[in-house]
PDB file of C-alpha atoms in Angstrom:
ATOM      1  CA  MET J   1      12.483 -33.070   8.718  1.00 57.00           C
ATOM      2  CA  SER J   2       9.574 -35.285   6.224  1.00 61.00           C
ATOM      3  CA  ALA J   3      10.765 -35.848   2.453  1.00 64.00           C
ATOM      4  CA  GLN J   4       7.481 -33.776   1.359  1.00 64.00           C
ATOM      5  CA  GLU J   5       8.868 -30.642   3.303  1.00 62.00           C
ATOM      6  CA  ILE J   6      12.305 -31.239   2.259  1.00 66.00           C
ATOM      7  CA  GLY J   7      10.612 -31.193  -1.560  1.00 67.00           C
ATOM      8  CA  LYS J   8       9.377 -27.946  -1.011  1.00 69.00           C
ATOM      9  CA  VAL J   9      12.187 -26.449   0.576  1.00 74.00           C
ATOM     10  CA  ILE J  10      14.751 -27.934  -3.114  1.00 80.00           C
ATOM     11  CA  PRO J  11      12.415 -25.630  -5.494  1.00 80.00           C
ATOM     12  CA  TRP J  12      13.063 -21.979  -2.879  1.00 79.00           C
ATOM     13  CA  ALA J  13      16.594 -23.276  -2.527  1.00 83.00           C
ATOM     14  CA  LEU J  14      17.094 -23.544  -6.745  1.00 88.00           C
ATOM     15  CA  ALA J  15      15.383 -20.394  -6.264  1.00 87.00           C
ATOM     16  CA  LEU J  16      17.696 -18.836  -4.087  1.00 88.00           C
ATOM     17  CA  VAL J  17      19.845 -20.182  -6.521  1.00 89.00           C
ATOM     18  CA  VAL J  18      19.350 -18.803  -9.704  1.00 90.00           C
ATOM     19  CA  ALA J  19      18.216 -15.182  -8.034  1.00 92.00           C
ATOM     20  CA  ALA J  20      22.248 -14.660  -6.328  1.00 92.00           C
ATOM     21  CA  PHE J  21      23.520 -14.576 -10.414  1.00 93.00           C
ATOM     22  CA  VAL J  22      21.293 -12.232 -11.356  1.00 93.00           C
ATOM     23  CA  PRO J  23      23.557  -9.148 -11.091  1.00 92.00           C
ATOM     24  CA  LEU J  24      26.129 -11.064 -13.159  1.00 91.00           C
ATOM     25  CA  MET J  25      23.477 -11.271 -15.835  1.00 90.00           C
ATOM     26  CA  ALA J  26      21.297  -8.615 -15.742  1.00 89.00           C
ATOM     27  CA  SER J  27      21.614  -4.627 -17.141  1.00 92.00           C
ATOM     28  CA  PRO J  28      22.231  -1.571 -14.648  1.00 92.00           C
ATOM     29  CA  TYR J  29      18.594  -0.694 -15.098  1.00 93.00           C
ATOM     30  CA  TRP J  30      17.133  -4.614 -13.959  1.00 93.00           C
ATOM     31  CA  LEU J  31      19.659  -5.042 -11.694  1.00 94.00           C
ATOM     32  CA  SER J  32      18.342  -1.760  -9.834  1.00 94.00           C
ATOM     33  CA  MET J  33      14.790  -3.065 -10.314  1.00 95.00           C
ATOM     34  CA  ALA J  34      15.727  -6.638  -8.922  1.00 95.00           C
ATOM     35  CA  THR J  35      17.647  -4.642  -5.640  1.00 96.00           C
ATOM     36  CA  THR J  36      14.181  -2.693  -5.529  1.00 95.00           C
ATOM     37  CA  MET J  37      11.973  -6.274  -5.125  1.00 95.00           C
ATOM     38  CA  ALA J  38      14.599  -8.014  -2.950  1.00 95.00           C
ATOM     39  CA  MET J  39      14.072  -4.926  -0.509  1.00 96.00           C
ATOM     40  CA  PHE J  40      10.335  -5.053  -0.911  1.00 96.00           C
ATOM     41  CA  VAL J  41      10.785  -8.831  -0.250  1.00 95.00           C
ATOM     42  CA  VAL J  42      12.401  -8.632   3.494  1.00 96.00           C
ATOM     43  CA  LEU J  43      10.313  -5.821   4.156  1.00 96.00           C
ATOM     44  CA  ALA J  44       6.704  -6.824   2.829  1.00 95.00           C
ATOM     45  CA  THR J  45       7.640 -10.618   4.369  1.00 95.00           C
ATOM     46  CA  SER J  46       8.718  -9.414   7.525  1.00 95.00           C
ATOM     47  CA  TRP J  47       5.941  -7.491   7.762  1.00 94.00           C
ATOM     48  CA  ALA J  48       3.419 -10.221   7.154  1.00 92.00           C
ATOM     49  CA  LEU J  49       5.176 -12.739   8.934  1.00 91.00           C
ATOM     50  CA  PHE J  50       3.531 -10.101  12.705  1.00 90.00           C
ATOM     51  CA  SER J  51       0.355  -8.946  10.577  1.00 87.00           C
ATOM     52  CA  GLY J  52      -0.321 -11.689   8.463  1.00 86.00           C
ATOM     53  CA  PRO J  53      -1.717 -14.080  12.268  1.00 84.00           C
ATOM     54  CA  THR J  54      -2.515 -10.978  14.495  1.00 84.00           C
ATOM     55  CA  HIS J  55      -4.253  -8.830  11.799  1.00 84.00           C
ATOM     56  CA  TYR J  56      -2.507  -5.882  13.624  1.00 85.00           C
ATOM     57  CA  ILE J  57      -1.917  -3.439  10.697  1.00 87.00           C
ATOM     58  CA  SER J  58       1.039  -1.691  11.272  1.00 90.00           C
ATOM     59  CA  LEU J  59       2.599   1.255   9.507  1.00 91.00           C
ATOM     60  CA  ALA J  60       5.796   1.471  11.779  1.00 91.00           C
ATOM     61  CA  THR J  61       8.049   0.267   8.654  1.00 94.00           C
ATOM     62  CA  ALA J  62       9.233   3.559   8.163  1.00 94.00           C
ATOM     63  CA  ALA J  63      10.395   4.470  11.418  1.00 93.00           C
ATOM     64  CA  PHE J  64      12.241   1.237  11.045  1.00 95.00           C
ATOM     65  CA  PHE J  65      13.883   1.909   7.994  1.00 96.00           C
ATOM     66  CA  GLY J  66      14.833   5.113   8.279  1.00 94.00           C
ATOM     67  CA  VAL J  67      16.488   4.779  11.699  1.00 94.00           C
ATOM     68  CA  GLY J  68      18.589   1.529   9.755  1.00 95.00           C
ATOM     69  CA  THR J  69      19.523   4.685   7.146  1.00 95.00           C
ATOM     70  CA  PHE J  70      20.927   6.639   9.748  1.00 93.00           C
ATOM     71  CA  VAL J  71      22.779   4.173  11.609  1.00 94.00           C
ATOM     72  CA  THR J  72      25.029   3.642   7.944  1.00 94.00           C
ATOM     73  CA  GLY J  73      25.639   7.217   7.909  1.00 91.00           C
ATOM     74  CA  LEU J  74      26.474   7.713  11.227  1.00 90.00           C
ATOM     75  CA  GLY J  75      28.831   4.874  11.627  1.00 91.00           C
ATOM     76  CA  PHE J  76      30.332   3.969   8.295  1.00 91.00           C
ATOM     77  CA  GLN J  77      33.066   5.990   8.392  1.00 90.00           C
ATOM     78  CA  THR J  78      34.229   4.424  12.041  1.00 92.00           C
ATOM     79  CA  LEU J  79      33.303   0.518  11.546  1.00 93.00           C
ATOM     80  CA  PRO J  80      33.000  -1.889   8.830  1.00 93.00           C
ATOM     81  CA  PHE J  81      30.012  -1.576   6.939  1.00 93.00           C
ATOM     82  CA  TRP J  82      29.282  -5.694   7.778  1.00 92.00           C
ATOM     83  CA  MET J  83      28.537  -4.505  11.226  1.00 95.00           C
ATOM     84  CA  LEU J  84      26.164  -1.772  10.624  1.00 96.00           C
ATOM     85  CA  PRO J  85      23.411  -3.731   9.362  1.00 96.00           C
ATOM     86  CA  LEU J  86      23.428  -5.997  12.659  1.00 96.00           C
ATOM     87  CA  ILE J  87      23.748  -2.714  14.810  1.00 97.00           C
ATOM     88  CA  ALA J  88      20.790  -1.237  13.061  1.00 97.00           C
ATOM     89  CA  ALA J  89      18.715  -4.763  13.908  1.00 96.00           C
ATOM     90  CA  ALA J  90      19.396  -4.412  17.273  1.00 96.00           C
ATOM     91  CA  LEU J  91      18.491  -0.883  17.195  1.00 96.00           C
ATOM     92  CA  GLY J  92      15.231  -1.720  15.516  1.00 95.00           C
ATOM     93  CA  GLY J  93      14.714  -4.539  16.922  1.00 95.00           C
ATOM     94  CA  ILE J  94      14.481  -2.466  21.366  1.00 94.00           C
ATOM     95  CA  LEU J  95      12.367  -0.296  19.789  1.00 93.00           C
ATOM     96  CA  ALA J  96       9.988  -2.403  17.863  1.00 93.00           C
ATOM     97  CA  ALA J  97      10.081  -4.036  21.617  1.00 92.00           C
ATOM     98  CA  LEU J  98       9.355  -0.770  23.161  1.00 90.00           C
ATOM     99  CA  VAL J  99       7.073   0.511  20.424  1.00 87.00           C
ATOM    100  CA  GLY J 100       5.026  -3.081  21.419  1.00 85.00           C
ATOM    101  CA  MET J 101       5.025  -3.250  24.836  1.00 85.00           C
ATOM    102  CA  VAL J 102       3.157   0.459  24.838  1.00 81.00           C
ATOM    103  CA  THR J 103       0.679  -0.273  21.755  1.00 79.00           C
ATOM    104  CA  LEU J 104      -0.316  -3.864  21.018  1.00 74.00           C
ATOM    105  CA  ARG J 105      -2.415  -3.345  24.053  1.00 71.00           C
ATOM    106  CA  LEU J 106      -4.020  -1.068  21.200  1.00 69.00           C
ATOM    107  CA  SER J 107      -6.433  -2.837  18.575  1.00 67.00           C
ATOM    108  CA  GLY J 108      -7.995  -1.919  15.279  1.00 70.00           C
ATOM    109  CA  VAL J 109      -8.209   2.110  13.871  1.00 78.00           C
ATOM    110  CA  TYR J 110      -6.106   2.864  17.390  1.00 81.00           C
ATOM    111  CA  PHE J 111      -3.040   0.254  16.343  1.00 82.00           C
ATOM    112  CA  VAL J 112      -2.885   1.790  12.740  1.00 85.00           C
ATOM    113  CA  ILE J 113      -2.663   5.559  13.378  1.00 86.00           C
ATOM    114  CA  PHE J 114      -0.096   5.363  16.888  1.00 85.00           C
ATOM    115  CA  THR J 115       2.333   2.966  14.216  1.00 87.00           C
ATOM    116  CA  LEU J 116       1.676   5.939  11.364  1.00 86.00           C
ATOM    117  CA  GLY J 117       2.461   8.390  13.449  1.00 87.00           C
ATOM    118  CA  LEU J 118       5.411   7.068  15.131  1.00 86.00           C
ATOM    119  CA  ALA J 119       7.401   7.604  11.488  1.00 84.00           C
ATOM    120  CA  GLU J 120       6.653  11.224  12.008  1.00 87.00           C
ATOM    121  CA  LEU J 121       7.945  11.742  15.503  1.00 88.00           C
ATOM    122  CA  VAL J 122      10.742   9.683  15.219  1.00 88.00           C
ATOM    123  CA  ARG J 123      11.851  12.076  11.544  1.00 87.00           C
ATOM    124  CA  GLN J 124      10.821  14.997  13.613  1.00 89.00           C
ATOM    125  CA  VAL J 125      13.161  14.060  16.366  1.00 88.00           C
ATOM    126  CA  VAL J 126      15.857  13.126  13.893  1.00 86.00           C
ATOM    127  CA  THR J 127      15.487  16.610  12.517  1.00 85.00           C
ATOM    128  CA  TRP J 128      14.723  18.841  16.037  1.00 86.00           C
ATOM    129  CA  VAL J 129      18.678  16.870  16.800  1.00 85.00           C
ATOM    130  CA  GLN J 130      20.424  18.009  13.548  1.00 81.00           C
ATOM    131  CA  ASN J 131      18.810  21.586  13.586  1.00 81.00           C
ATOM    132  CA  GLN J 132      20.710  21.481  17.307  1.00 80.00           C
ATOM    133  CA  THR J 133      23.460  20.310  15.982  1.00 79.00           C
ATOM    134  CA  GLY J 134      23.686  22.730  12.753  1.00 72.00           C
ATOM    135  CA  GLN J 135      23.286  19.229  10.138  1.00 74.00           C
ATOM    136  CA  ARG J 136      20.737  18.726   7.580  1.00 74.00           C
ATOM    137  CA  GLY J 137      21.673  15.249   6.483  1.00 77.00           C
ATOM    138  CA  MET J 138      25.137  13.217   5.626  1.00 86.00           C
ATOM    139  CA  TYR J 139      26.197  12.046   2.810  1.00 88.00           C
ATOM    140  CA  VAL J 140      27.400   7.690   2.412  1.00 90.00           C
ATOM    141  CA  LEU J 141      30.318   8.055   0.227  1.00 88.00           C
ATOM    142  CA  THR J 142      31.428   4.340   0.502  1.00 89.00           C
ATOM    143  CA  SER J 143      32.686   1.359  -2.135  1.00 89.00           C
ATOM    144  CA  ILE J 144      29.445  -0.722  -1.735  1.00 92.00           C
ATOM    145  CA  THR J 145      28.168  -1.347  -5.054  1.00 93.00           C
ATOM    146  CA  GLU J 146      24.730  -2.136  -6.138  1.00 94.00           C
ATOM    147  CA  LYS J 147      25.796  -5.632  -6.934  1.00 95.00           C
ATOM    148  CA  ASP J 148      26.931  -5.837  -2.961  1.00 95.00           C
ATOM    149  CA  ILE J 149      23.604  -3.820  -2.275  1.00 96.00           C
ATOM    150  CA  TYR J 150      21.469  -6.776  -3.542  1.00 96.00           C
ATOM    151  CA  TRP J 151      23.663  -9.798  -2.522  1.00 96.00           C
ATOM    152  CA  MET J 152      23.679  -9.169   0.469  1.00 96.00           C
ATOM    153  CA  LEU J 153      19.094  -8.026   0.785  1.00 96.00           C
ATOM    154  CA  LEU J 154      19.133 -11.247  -1.393  1.00 96.00           C
ATOM    155  CA  GLY J 155      20.742 -13.001   2.082  1.00 95.00           C
ATOM    156  CA  LEU J 156      18.181 -11.156   4.854  1.00 96.00           C
ATOM    157  CA  ALA J 157      15.420 -12.488   2.508  1.00 95.00           C
ATOM    158  CA  ALA J 158      16.940 -16.038   3.102  1.00 94.00           C
ATOM    159  CA  LEU J 159      17.446 -15.541   6.385  1.00 94.00           C
ATOM    160  CA  VAL J 160      13.967 -13.359   7.586  1.00 94.00           C
ATOM    161  CA  TYR J 161      12.094 -16.880   5.201  1.00 92.00           C
ATOM    162  CA  LEU J 162      13.881 -18.797   7.558  1.00 91.00           C
ATOM    163  CA  ALA J 163      12.808 -17.010  10.234  1.00 91.00           C
ATOM    164  CA  GLY J 164       8.877 -17.554   8.804  1.00 90.00           C
ATOM    165  CA  TRP J 165       9.158 -21.099   8.620  1.00 88.00           C
ATOM    166  CA  LEU J 166      10.925 -21.884  11.856  1.00 88.00           C
ATOM    167  CA  ILE J 167       7.885 -19.324  13.620  1.00 88.00           C
ATOM    168  CA  GLY J 168       5.620 -21.640  11.397  1.00 83.00           C
ATOM    169  CA  ARG J 169       6.350 -25.101  13.190  1.00 83.00           C
ATOM    170  CA  SER J 170       6.991 -23.640  16.557  1.00 86.00           C
ATOM    171  CA  LYS J 171       4.484 -22.404  19.415  1.00 84.00           C
ATOM    172  CA  LEU J 172       5.211 -18.928  19.402  1.00 83.00           C
ATOM    173  CA  GLY J 173       3.712 -19.480  15.384  1.00 82.00           C
ATOM    174  CA  PHE J 174       0.071 -21.291  16.809  1.00 82.00           C
ATOM    175  CA  ALA J 175      -0.082 -18.853  19.561  1.00 83.00           C
ATOM    176  CA  LEU J 176      -0.612 -16.183  17.129  1.00 81.00           C
ATOM    177  CA  ARG J 177      -2.568 -17.585  14.678  1.00 82.00           C
ATOM    178  CA  ILE J 178      -5.249 -18.845  17.706  1.00 84.00           C
ATOM    179  CA  ILE J 179      -4.490 -14.683  18.363  1.00 80.00           C
ATOM    180  CA  GLY J 180      -5.561 -13.853  15.460  1.00 78.00           C
ATOM    181  CA  ASN J 181      -8.921 -15.495  15.627  1.00 79.00           C
ATOM    182  CA  ASP J 182     -10.436 -14.875  18.438  1.00 78.00           C
ATOM    183  CA  GLU J 183      -7.628 -13.259  21.192  1.00 78.00           C
ATOM    184  CA  THR J 184     -10.057 -13.413  24.490  1.00 78.00           C
ATOM    185  CA  VAL J 185      -9.847 -16.942  23.646  1.00 81.00           C
ATOM    186  CA  ALA J 186      -6.354 -17.610  23.457  1.00 81.00           C
ATOM    187  CA  ARG J 187      -6.062 -15.361  26.630  1.00 80.00           C
ATOM    188  CA  HIS J 188      -8.740 -17.821  28.198  1.00 81.00           C
ATOM    189  CA  VAL J 189      -6.376 -20.951  27.347  1.00 79.00           C
ATOM    190  CA  GLY J 190      -3.729 -19.148  29.205  1.00 81.00           C
ATOM    191  CA  ILE J 191      -1.120 -17.626  26.348  1.00 81.00           C
ATOM    192  CA  ASP J 192       0.667 -14.212  27.208  1.00 81.00           C
ATOM    193  CA  THR J 193      -0.966 -12.587  24.598  1.00 79.00           C
ATOM    194  CA  ALA J 194       1.309  -9.427  24.924  1.00 80.00           C
ATOM    195  CA  LEU J 195       4.410 -11.162  25.186  1.00 84.00           C
ATOM    196  CA  ALA J 196       3.547 -13.462  21.986  1.00 85.00           C
ATOM    197  CA  LYS J 197       2.763 -10.391  20.051  1.00 85.00           C
ATOM    198  CA  VAL J 198       5.703  -7.988  21.257  1.00 87.00           C
ATOM    199  CA  ALA J 199       8.166 -11.110  20.775  1.00 88.00           C
ATOM    200  CA  LEU J 200       7.139 -10.570  16.805  1.00 89.00           C
ATOM    201  CA  PHE J 201       6.548  -7.869  16.170  1.00 91.00           C
ATOM    202  CA  THR J 202      10.372  -7.213  16.696  1.00 93.00           C
ATOM    203  CA  ILE J 203      10.903  -9.723  13.582  1.00 93.00           C
ATOM    204  CA  PRO J 204       9.845  -6.753  11.164  1.00 94.00           C
ATOM    205  CA  GLY J 205      11.214  -4.342  13.290  1.00 95.00           C
ATOM    206  CA  MET J 206      14.874  -5.564  12.977  1.00 96.00           C
ATOM    207  CA  ALA J 207      14.559  -6.338   9.209  1.00 97.00           C
ATOM    208  CA  ALA J 208      13.065  -3.018   8.208  1.00 96.00           C
ATOM    209  CA  ALA J 209      16.730  -1.405   9.853  1.00 97.00           C
ATOM    210  CA  ALA J 210      19.022  -3.844   8.781  1.00 97.00           C
ATOM    211  CA  VAL J 211      17.600  -2.960   4.730  1.00 97.00           C
ATOM    212  CA  GLY J 212      17.627   0.529   5.852  1.00 96.00           C
ATOM    213  CA  ALA J 213      21.387   0.407   7.123  1.00 96.00           C
ATOM    214  CA  ILE J 214      21.879  -2.114   3.902  1.00 96.00           C
ATOM    215  CA  LEU J 215      20.057   0.627   0.813  1.00 95.00           C
ATOM    216  CA  ALA J 216      22.077   3.871   2.646  1.00 94.00           C
ATOM    217  CA  PRO J 217      24.363   3.672   0.770  1.00 93.00           C
ATOM    218  CA  ARG J 218      22.385   3.435  -2.388  1.00 92.00           C
ATOM    219  CA  TYR J 219      20.853   7.302  -1.480  1.00 89.00           C
ATOM    220  CA  ILE J 220      24.275   8.744  -1.191  1.00 88.00           C
ATOM    221  CA  TYR J 221      22.930  11.528   0.403  1.00 90.00           C
ATOM    222  CA  ILE J 222      20.545  10.666   3.794  1.00 90.00           C
ATOM    223  CA  GLU J 223      17.662  13.098   5.123  1.00 89.00           C
ATOM    224  CA  PRO J 224      15.165  12.603   7.250  1.00 88.00           C
ATOM    225  CA  SER J 225      12.058  13.321   5.168  1.00 84.00           C
ATOM    226  CA  THR J 226      13.392  10.370   2.765  1.00 86.00           C
ATOM    227  CA  ALA J 227      14.842   8.247   5.006  1.00 89.00           C
ATOM    228  CA  PHE J 228      11.381   8.395   7.337  1.00 91.00           C
ATOM    229  CA  ALA J 229       9.007   8.570   4.433  1.00 88.00           C
ATOM    230  CA  PRO J 230       5.536   6.969   5.389  1.00 87.00           C
ATOM    231  CA  LEU J 231       4.941   6.889   1.373  1.00 88.00           C
ATOM    232  CA  LEU J 232       6.627   3.194   2.140  1.00 92.00           C
ATOM    233  CA  SER J 233       4.844   1.647   5.204  1.00 92.00           C
ATOM    234  CA  PHE J 234       1.722   2.232   2.855  1.00 90.00           C
ATOM    235  CA  GLN J 235       4.131   0.514   0.118  1.00 92.00           C
ATOM    236  CA  VAL J 236       4.600  -2.489   2.019  1.00 94.00           C
ATOM    237  CA  VAL J 237       1.341  -3.352   3.634  1.00 91.00           C
ATOM    238  CA  ILE J 238       0.222  -3.323  -0.158  1.00 90.00           C
ATOM    239  CA  MET J 239       2.107  -5.969  -1.782  1.00 91.00           C
ATOM    240  CA  ALA J 240       1.670  -7.809   1.136  1.00 91.00           C
ATOM    241  CA  LEU J 241      -2.207  -7.736   0.891  1.00 89.00           C
ATOM    242  CA  LEU J 242      -1.729  -8.409  -2.921  1.00 88.00           C
ATOM    243  CA  GLY J 243       0.420 -11.000  -2.856  1.00 89.00           C
ATOM    244  CA  GLY J 244      -1.433 -12.560   0.600  1.00 86.00           C
ATOM    245  CA  THR J 245      -0.643 -12.833   3.721  1.00 83.00           C
ATOM    246  CA  GLY J 246      -1.969 -16.650   3.932  1.00 78.00           C
ATOM    247  CA  ARG J 247       1.219 -18.259   2.795  1.00 83.00           C
ATOM    248  CA  LEU J 248       5.409 -17.423   3.570  1.00 85.00           C
ATOM    249  CA  TRP J 249       5.316 -17.011  -0.705  1.00 85.00           C
ATOM    250  CA  GLY J 250       2.485 -14.568  -0.656  1.00 87.00           C
ATOM    251  CA  PRO J 251       4.147 -11.218  -0.208  1.00 90.00           C
ATOM    252  CA  LEU J 252       6.989 -12.434  -2.712  1.00 90.00           C
ATOM    253  CA  ALA J 253       3.695 -13.222  -5.672  1.00 89.00           C
ATOM    254  CA  GLY J 254       2.919  -9.324  -4.919  1.00 90.00           C
ATOM    255  CA  VAL J 255       5.855  -7.620  -4.754  1.00 93.00           C
ATOM    256  CA  ILE J 256       7.543  -8.702  -7.924  1.00 91.00           C
ATOM    257  CA  PRO J 257       4.122  -7.512 -10.019  1.00 89.00           C
ATOM    258  CA  PHE J 258       3.494  -4.149  -7.650  1.00 90.00           C
ATOM    259  CA  THR J 259       6.940  -3.255  -8.574  1.00 91.00           C
ATOM    260  CA  LEU J 260       6.653  -3.520 -11.801  1.00 90.00           C
ATOM    261  CA  LEU J 261       3.203  -1.436 -11.971  1.00 86.00           C
ATOM    262  CA  TRP J 262       4.798   1.029  -9.586  1.00 88.00           C
ATOM    263  CA  GLU J 263       8.079   1.602 -11.810  1.00 88.00           C
ATOM    264  CA  PHE J 264       5.585   2.668 -14.777  1.00 86.00           C
ATOM    265  CA  ILE J 265       3.123   5.021 -13.065  1.00 85.00           C
ATOM    266  CA  THR J 266       6.473   6.661 -11.219  1.00 86.00           C
ATOM    267  CA  ARG J 267       7.236   7.056 -14.945  1.00 85.00           C
ATOM    268  CA  GLN J 268       3.609   8.076 -17.158  1.00 83.00           C
ATOM    269  CA  ALA J 269       2.505   9.876 -14.241  1.00 78.00           C
ATOM    270  CA  PRO J 270       4.957  11.093 -11.311  1.00 77.00           C
ATOM    271  CA  ASN J 271       2.083  13.597 -10.573  1.00 79.00           C
ATOM    272  CA  GLN J 272      -0.341  11.376  -9.857  1.00 78.00           C
ATOM    273  CA  THR J 273       1.251   8.365  -8.123  1.00 78.00           C
ATOM    274  CA  LEU J 274      -0.253   8.587  -4.623  1.00 77.00           C
ATOM    275  CA  LEU J 275      -3.888   9.230  -6.387  1.00 81.00           C
ATOM    276  CA  LEU J 276      -2.790   5.748  -8.041  1.00 78.00           C
ATOM    277  CA  LEU J 277      -2.137   4.307  -4.954  1.00 77.00           C
ATOM    278  CA  GLY J 278      -4.948   4.828  -3.213  1.00 80.00           C
ATOM    279  CA  ILE J 279      -6.360   3.176  -6.371  1.00 82.00           C
ATOM    280  CA  VAL J 280      -4.523   0.112  -6.377  1.00 77.00           C
ATOM    281  CA  PHE J 281      -5.068  -0.002  -2.943  1.00 76.00           C
ATOM    282  CA  LEU J 282      -9.447   0.199  -2.961  1.00 81.00           C
ATOM    283  CA  LEU J 283      -8.549  -2.244  -5.914  1.00 80.00           C
ATOM    284  CA  ILE J 284      -6.932  -5.086  -4.239  1.00 77.00           C
ATOM    285  CA  VAL J 285      -9.223  -4.766  -0.856  1.00 73.00           C
ATOM    286  CA  TYR J 286     -12.145  -5.657  -3.055  1.00 76.00           C
ATOM    287  CA  MET J 287     -11.550  -7.507  -5.938  1.00 77.00           C
ATOM    288  CA  LEU J 288      -8.463  -9.345  -4.362  1.00 76.00           C
ATOM    289  CA  PRO J 289      -9.894 -10.134  -1.039  1.00 74.00           C
ATOM    290  CA  GLY J 290      -7.722 -12.291   1.007  1.00 77.00           C
ATOM    291  CA  GLY J 291      -4.349 -12.372  -2.610  1.00 82.00           C
ATOM    292  CA  PHE J 292      -2.684 -14.514  -4.855  1.00 83.00           C
ATOM    293  CA  VAL J 293      -3.011 -16.235  -2.197  1.00 83.00           C
ATOM    294  CA  GLY J 294      -6.716 -15.933  -1.891  1.00 76.00           C
ATOM    295  CA  LEU J 295      -7.252 -16.660  -5.649  1.00 78.00           C
ATOM    296  CA  TRP J 296      -5.052 -19.724  -5.533  1.00 75.00           C
ATOM    297  CA  ALA J 297      -7.123 -21.524  -2.837  1.00 73.00           C
ATOM    298  CA  ARG J 298     -10.339 -20.692  -4.480  1.00 77.00           C
ATOM    299  CA  ILE J 299      -9.043 -22.043  -7.712  1.00 79.00           C
ATOM    300  CA  ARG J 300      -7.993 -25.387  -6.827  1.00 75.00           C
ATOM    301  CA  ARG J 301     -11.284 -25.646  -4.264  1.00 76.00           C
ATOM    302  CA  ARG J 302     -12.736 -25.603  -7.845  1.00 77.00           C
ATOM    303  CA  PHE J 303     -10.442 -27.431  -9.322  1.00 73.00           C
ATOM    304  CA  HIS J 304     -11.083 -30.246  -7.297  1.00 68.00           C
ATOM    305  CA  GLN J 305     -14.590 -29.694  -7.393  1.00 66.00           C
ATOM    306  CA  GLY J 306     -14.716 -29.856 -11.276  1.00 59.00           C
ATOM    307  CA  GLY J 307     -12.669 -33.570 -10.856  1.00 54.00           C
ATOM    308  CA  GLY J 308     -14.541 -34.616  -7.931  1.00 51.00           C
ATOM    309  CA  ALA J 309     -17.355 -34.365  -9.721  1.00 46.00           C
TER     310      ALA J 309
END
């Protein structure tokens, strides 16, 4: 690692240390907000690792997240809690690989529609199984506190960032950038595009399932309609696009303001949340292309051009 790279890593390491002290200083309300932000940082960053370079818009986050919550709901009484996110991540990765092998040959709107329907498909299957067994939901009553959940999510976020940094420096990351620019060219130069896309698609699947497993005690009561809520998938996409997928830190820049905005909306206009979510999405697409990452790049270019003049 070069001195320049070390210089870039040090501020992030310091930020991670500062973030780790949040539960010791924050009020219960702000700890809850910080936990929500940590959750979305993991989800949006892992989503951007795949969708950023490939330009494939996945709406499958809720499917993997829901699988993770049910792993905890089914296993917390018999297994140590620390094992459940690992099991959920493994199942999420397997599900993502299976889905990827089928759907990543699709492109454009067909891929978006399929991933959107995936969460509903899994929700209906889980609901059917529960109806057959006479079970309508499950309670997750553990000694896990909000602080514990926050620290676990923070550790998971660090792992996702490390994975993103390593992928960006690897042949896989280079191959995916070529695929995003022109998939036909990528195939012609010998890149196994299907394998590369499936390999990276497993990362958001594993991350979302692990997040669901970690957060299950926070919900206390789990049922399919909440575990597989499609709204989660849209929120993750909007946050990632708001921050921008051109840089690893981009989704973080979108998570913080959007979480605060969403909290304000749900408090002030709880019956119009979906309408306002749609408006926010349109504003991001038309007024902030490239997100905050793109805006920062444009500001830097103008600054350098002005300095050069």
